[in-house]
PDB file of C-alpha atoms in Angstrom:
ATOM      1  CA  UNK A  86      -7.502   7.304 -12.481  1.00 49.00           C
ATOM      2  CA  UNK A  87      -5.301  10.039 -11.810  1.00 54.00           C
ATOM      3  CA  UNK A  88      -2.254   9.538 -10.378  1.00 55.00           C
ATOM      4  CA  UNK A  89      -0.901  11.784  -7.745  1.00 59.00           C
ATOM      5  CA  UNK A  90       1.256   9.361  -5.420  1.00 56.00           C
ATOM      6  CA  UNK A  91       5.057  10.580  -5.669  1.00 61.00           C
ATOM      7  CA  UNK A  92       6.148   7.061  -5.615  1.00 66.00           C
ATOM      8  CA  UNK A  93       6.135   4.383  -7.707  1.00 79.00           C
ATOM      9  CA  UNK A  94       3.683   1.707  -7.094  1.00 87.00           C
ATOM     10  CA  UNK A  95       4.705  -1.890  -6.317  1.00 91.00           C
ATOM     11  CA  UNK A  96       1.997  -4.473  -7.186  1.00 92.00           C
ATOM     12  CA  UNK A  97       1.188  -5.888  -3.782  1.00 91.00           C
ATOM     13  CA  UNK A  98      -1.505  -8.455  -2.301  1.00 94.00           C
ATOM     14  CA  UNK A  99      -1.399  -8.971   0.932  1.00 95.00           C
ATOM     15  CA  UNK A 100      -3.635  -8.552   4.530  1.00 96.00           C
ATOM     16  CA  UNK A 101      -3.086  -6.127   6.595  1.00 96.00           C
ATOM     17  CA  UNK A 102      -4.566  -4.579   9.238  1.00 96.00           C
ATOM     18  CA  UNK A 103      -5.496  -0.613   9.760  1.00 95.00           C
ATOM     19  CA  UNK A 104      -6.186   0.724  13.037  1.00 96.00           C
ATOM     20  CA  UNK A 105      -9.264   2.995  13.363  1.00 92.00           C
ATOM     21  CA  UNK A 106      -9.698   4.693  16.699  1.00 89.00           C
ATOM     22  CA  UNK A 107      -8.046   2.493  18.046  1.00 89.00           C
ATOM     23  CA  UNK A 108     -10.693  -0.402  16.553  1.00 93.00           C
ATOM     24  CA  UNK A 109      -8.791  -2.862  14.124  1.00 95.00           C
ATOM     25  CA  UNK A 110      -9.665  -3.218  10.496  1.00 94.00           C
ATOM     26  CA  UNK A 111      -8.374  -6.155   8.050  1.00 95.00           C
ATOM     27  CA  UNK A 112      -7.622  -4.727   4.601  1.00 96.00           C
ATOM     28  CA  UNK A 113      -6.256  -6.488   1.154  1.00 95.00           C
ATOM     29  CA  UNK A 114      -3.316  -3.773   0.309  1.00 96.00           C
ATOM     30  CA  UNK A 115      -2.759  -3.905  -3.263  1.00 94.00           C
ATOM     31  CA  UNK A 116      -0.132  -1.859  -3.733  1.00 94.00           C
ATOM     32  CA  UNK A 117       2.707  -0.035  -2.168  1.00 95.00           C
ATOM     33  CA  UNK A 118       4.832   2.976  -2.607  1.00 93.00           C
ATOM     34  CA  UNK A 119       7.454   4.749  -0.800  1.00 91.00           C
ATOM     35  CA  UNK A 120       4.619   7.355   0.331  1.00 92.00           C
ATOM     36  CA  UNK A 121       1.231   5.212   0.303  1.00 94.00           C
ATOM     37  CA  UNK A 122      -0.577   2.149   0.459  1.00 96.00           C
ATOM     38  CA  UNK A 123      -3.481   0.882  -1.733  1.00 95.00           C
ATOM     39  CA  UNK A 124      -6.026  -0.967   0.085  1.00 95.00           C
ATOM     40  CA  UNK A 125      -9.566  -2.431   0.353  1.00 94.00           C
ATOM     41  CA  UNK A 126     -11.808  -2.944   3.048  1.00 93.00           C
ATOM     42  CA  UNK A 127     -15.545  -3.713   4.001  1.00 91.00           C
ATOM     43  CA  UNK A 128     -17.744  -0.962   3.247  1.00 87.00           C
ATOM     44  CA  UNK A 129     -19.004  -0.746   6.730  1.00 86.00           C
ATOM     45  CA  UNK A 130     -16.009  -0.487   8.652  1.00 89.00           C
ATOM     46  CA  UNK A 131     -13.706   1.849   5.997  1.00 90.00           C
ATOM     47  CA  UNK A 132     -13.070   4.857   7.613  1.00 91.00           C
ATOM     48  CA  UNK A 133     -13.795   8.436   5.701  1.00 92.00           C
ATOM     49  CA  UNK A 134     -11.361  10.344   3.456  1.00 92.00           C
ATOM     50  CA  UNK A 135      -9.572  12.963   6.170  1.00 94.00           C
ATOM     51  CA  UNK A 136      -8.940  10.251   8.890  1.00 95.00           C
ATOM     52  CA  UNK A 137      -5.781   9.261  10.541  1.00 96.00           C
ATOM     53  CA  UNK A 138      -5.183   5.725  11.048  1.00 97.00           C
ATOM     54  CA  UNK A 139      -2.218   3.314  11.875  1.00 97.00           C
ATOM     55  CA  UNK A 140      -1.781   0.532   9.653  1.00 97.00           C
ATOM     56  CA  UNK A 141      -0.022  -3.301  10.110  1.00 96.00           C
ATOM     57  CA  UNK A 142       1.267  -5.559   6.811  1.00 94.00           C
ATOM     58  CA  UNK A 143       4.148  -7.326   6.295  1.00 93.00           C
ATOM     59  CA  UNK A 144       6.344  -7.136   3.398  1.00 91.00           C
ATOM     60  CA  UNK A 145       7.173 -10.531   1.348  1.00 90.00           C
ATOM     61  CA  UNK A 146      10.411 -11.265   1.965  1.00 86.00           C
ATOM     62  CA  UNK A 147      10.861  -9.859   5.218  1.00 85.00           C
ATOM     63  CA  UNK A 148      10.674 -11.203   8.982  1.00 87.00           C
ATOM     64  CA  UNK A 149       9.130  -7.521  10.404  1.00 86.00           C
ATOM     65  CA  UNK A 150       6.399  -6.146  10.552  1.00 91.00           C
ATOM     66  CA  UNK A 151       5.632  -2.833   8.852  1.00 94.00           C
ATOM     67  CA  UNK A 152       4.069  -0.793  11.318  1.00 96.00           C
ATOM     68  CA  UNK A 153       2.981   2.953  10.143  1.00 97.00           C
ATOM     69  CA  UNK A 154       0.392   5.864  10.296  1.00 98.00           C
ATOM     70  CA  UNK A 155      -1.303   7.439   7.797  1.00 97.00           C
ATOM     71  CA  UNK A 156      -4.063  10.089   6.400  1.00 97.00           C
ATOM     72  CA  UNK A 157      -6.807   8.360   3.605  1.00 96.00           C
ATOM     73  CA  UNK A 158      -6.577  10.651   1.111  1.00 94.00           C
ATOM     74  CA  UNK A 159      -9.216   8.295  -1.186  1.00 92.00           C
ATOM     75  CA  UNK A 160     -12.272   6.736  -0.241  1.00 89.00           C
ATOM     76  CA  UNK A 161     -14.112   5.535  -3.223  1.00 88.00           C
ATOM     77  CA  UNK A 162     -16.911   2.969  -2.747  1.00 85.00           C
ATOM     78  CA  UNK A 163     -16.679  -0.237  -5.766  1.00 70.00           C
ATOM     79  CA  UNK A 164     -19.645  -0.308  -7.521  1.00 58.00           C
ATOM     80  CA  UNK A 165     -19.324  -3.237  -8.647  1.00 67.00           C
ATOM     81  CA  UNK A 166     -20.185  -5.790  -5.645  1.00 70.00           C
ATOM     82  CA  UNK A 167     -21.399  -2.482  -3.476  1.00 77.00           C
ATOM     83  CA  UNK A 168     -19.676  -4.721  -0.260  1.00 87.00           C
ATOM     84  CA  UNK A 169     -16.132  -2.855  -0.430  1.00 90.00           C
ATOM     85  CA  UNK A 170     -13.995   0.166  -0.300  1.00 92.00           C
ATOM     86  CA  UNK A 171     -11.037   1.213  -1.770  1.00 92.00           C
ATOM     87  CA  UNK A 172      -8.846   3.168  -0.092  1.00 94.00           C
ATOM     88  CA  UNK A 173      -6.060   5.154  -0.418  1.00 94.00           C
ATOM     89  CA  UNK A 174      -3.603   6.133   2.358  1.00 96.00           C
ATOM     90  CA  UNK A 175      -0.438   8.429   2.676  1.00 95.00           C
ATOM     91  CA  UNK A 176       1.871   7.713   5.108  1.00 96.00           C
ATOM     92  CA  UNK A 177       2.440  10.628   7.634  1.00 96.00           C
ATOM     93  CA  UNK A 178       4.885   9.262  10.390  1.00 97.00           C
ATOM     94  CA  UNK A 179       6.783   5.398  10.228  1.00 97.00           C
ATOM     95  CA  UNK A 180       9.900   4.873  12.565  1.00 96.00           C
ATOM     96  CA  UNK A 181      13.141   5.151  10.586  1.00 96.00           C
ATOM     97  CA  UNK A 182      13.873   1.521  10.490  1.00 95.00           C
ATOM     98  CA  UNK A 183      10.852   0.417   9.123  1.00 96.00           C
ATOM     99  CA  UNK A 184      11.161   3.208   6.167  1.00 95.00           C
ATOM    100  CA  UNK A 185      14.131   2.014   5.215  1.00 95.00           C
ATOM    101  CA  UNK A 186      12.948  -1.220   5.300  1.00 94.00           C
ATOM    102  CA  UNK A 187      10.108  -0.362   3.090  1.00 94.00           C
ATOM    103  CA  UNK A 188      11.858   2.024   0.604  1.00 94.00           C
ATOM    104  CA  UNK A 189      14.810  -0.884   0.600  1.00 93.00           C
ATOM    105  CA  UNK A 190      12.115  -3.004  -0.807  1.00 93.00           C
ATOM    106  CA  UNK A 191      10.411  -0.634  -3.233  1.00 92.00           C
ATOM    107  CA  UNK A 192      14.304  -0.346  -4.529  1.00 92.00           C
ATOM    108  CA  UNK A 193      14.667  -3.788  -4.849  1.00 92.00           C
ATOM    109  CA  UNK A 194      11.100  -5.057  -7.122  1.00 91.00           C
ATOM    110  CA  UNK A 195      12.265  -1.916  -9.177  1.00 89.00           C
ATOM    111  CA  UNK A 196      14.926  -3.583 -10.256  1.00 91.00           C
ATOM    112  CA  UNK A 197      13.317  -6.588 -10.589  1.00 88.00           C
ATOM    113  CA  UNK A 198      10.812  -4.846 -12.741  1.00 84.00           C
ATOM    114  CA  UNK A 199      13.550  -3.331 -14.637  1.00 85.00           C
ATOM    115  CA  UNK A 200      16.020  -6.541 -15.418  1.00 87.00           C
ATOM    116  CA  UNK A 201      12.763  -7.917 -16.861  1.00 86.00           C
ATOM    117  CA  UNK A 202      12.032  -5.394 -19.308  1.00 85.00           C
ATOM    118  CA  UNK A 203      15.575  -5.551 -20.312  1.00 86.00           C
ATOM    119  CA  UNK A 204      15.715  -9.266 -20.580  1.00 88.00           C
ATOM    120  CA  UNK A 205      12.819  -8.652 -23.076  1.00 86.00           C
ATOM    121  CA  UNK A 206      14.083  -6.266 -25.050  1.00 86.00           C
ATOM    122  CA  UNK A 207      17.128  -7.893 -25.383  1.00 85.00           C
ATOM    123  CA  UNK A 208      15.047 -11.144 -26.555  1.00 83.00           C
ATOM    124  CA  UNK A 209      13.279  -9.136 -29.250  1.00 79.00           C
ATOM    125  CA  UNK A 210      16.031  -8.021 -30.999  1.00 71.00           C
TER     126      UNK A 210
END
């Protein structure tokens, strides 16, 4: 897959719930970065590449609720069950507090991520 999000991505499974003309949609976000969200929904209801929709999840750890829009900028269909979408979306507008709150906790399983890989390397030699 090619990999054009700016961020890095944070390993991520939780609901949410994307807003679709105004028509709510439950997704399974997968991951998360400090520009985008990785998420699947039903085939039926996942709206095309090129539309703008306002998406719900909450963040482990936290007490609020994430609350952002955002453009998909990937729509590709699973072949493998044929019953869901993945999606890709790119946030385009998110009130300040909840950006900070969200790039606070991108920060923060970075380093998480990081003091494990030096735990092991400092275990294998």
């Amino acid at each position: 897959m090619l990999e054009r999000r700016f961020g890095f991505r944070i390993p991520l499974t939780v609901f949410g719930t994307s807003y679709v003309r105004d028509r709510p949609v439950r997704v399974l976000c997968s991951d998360v970065s400090d520009s985008g969200v990785g998420m699947t929904a039903v085939h039926g209801v996942a709206p095309p590449a090129g539309t703008v929709v306002g998406v719900e999840l909450e963040l482990p750890g936290t007490t609020d609720t994430l609350w952002a829009a955002g453009e998909i900028c990937r729509h590709h269909n699973d072949g493998a069950d044929g019953l869901t979408t993945d999606l890709g979306l790119r946030f385009t507008a998110m009130a300040r507090l909840h950006a900070r709150l969200l790039r606070d906790f991108c920060v923060e399983a970075r380093r998480g991520t990081l003091a494990q890989l030096l735990s092991r390397v400092r275990l294998a030699s």
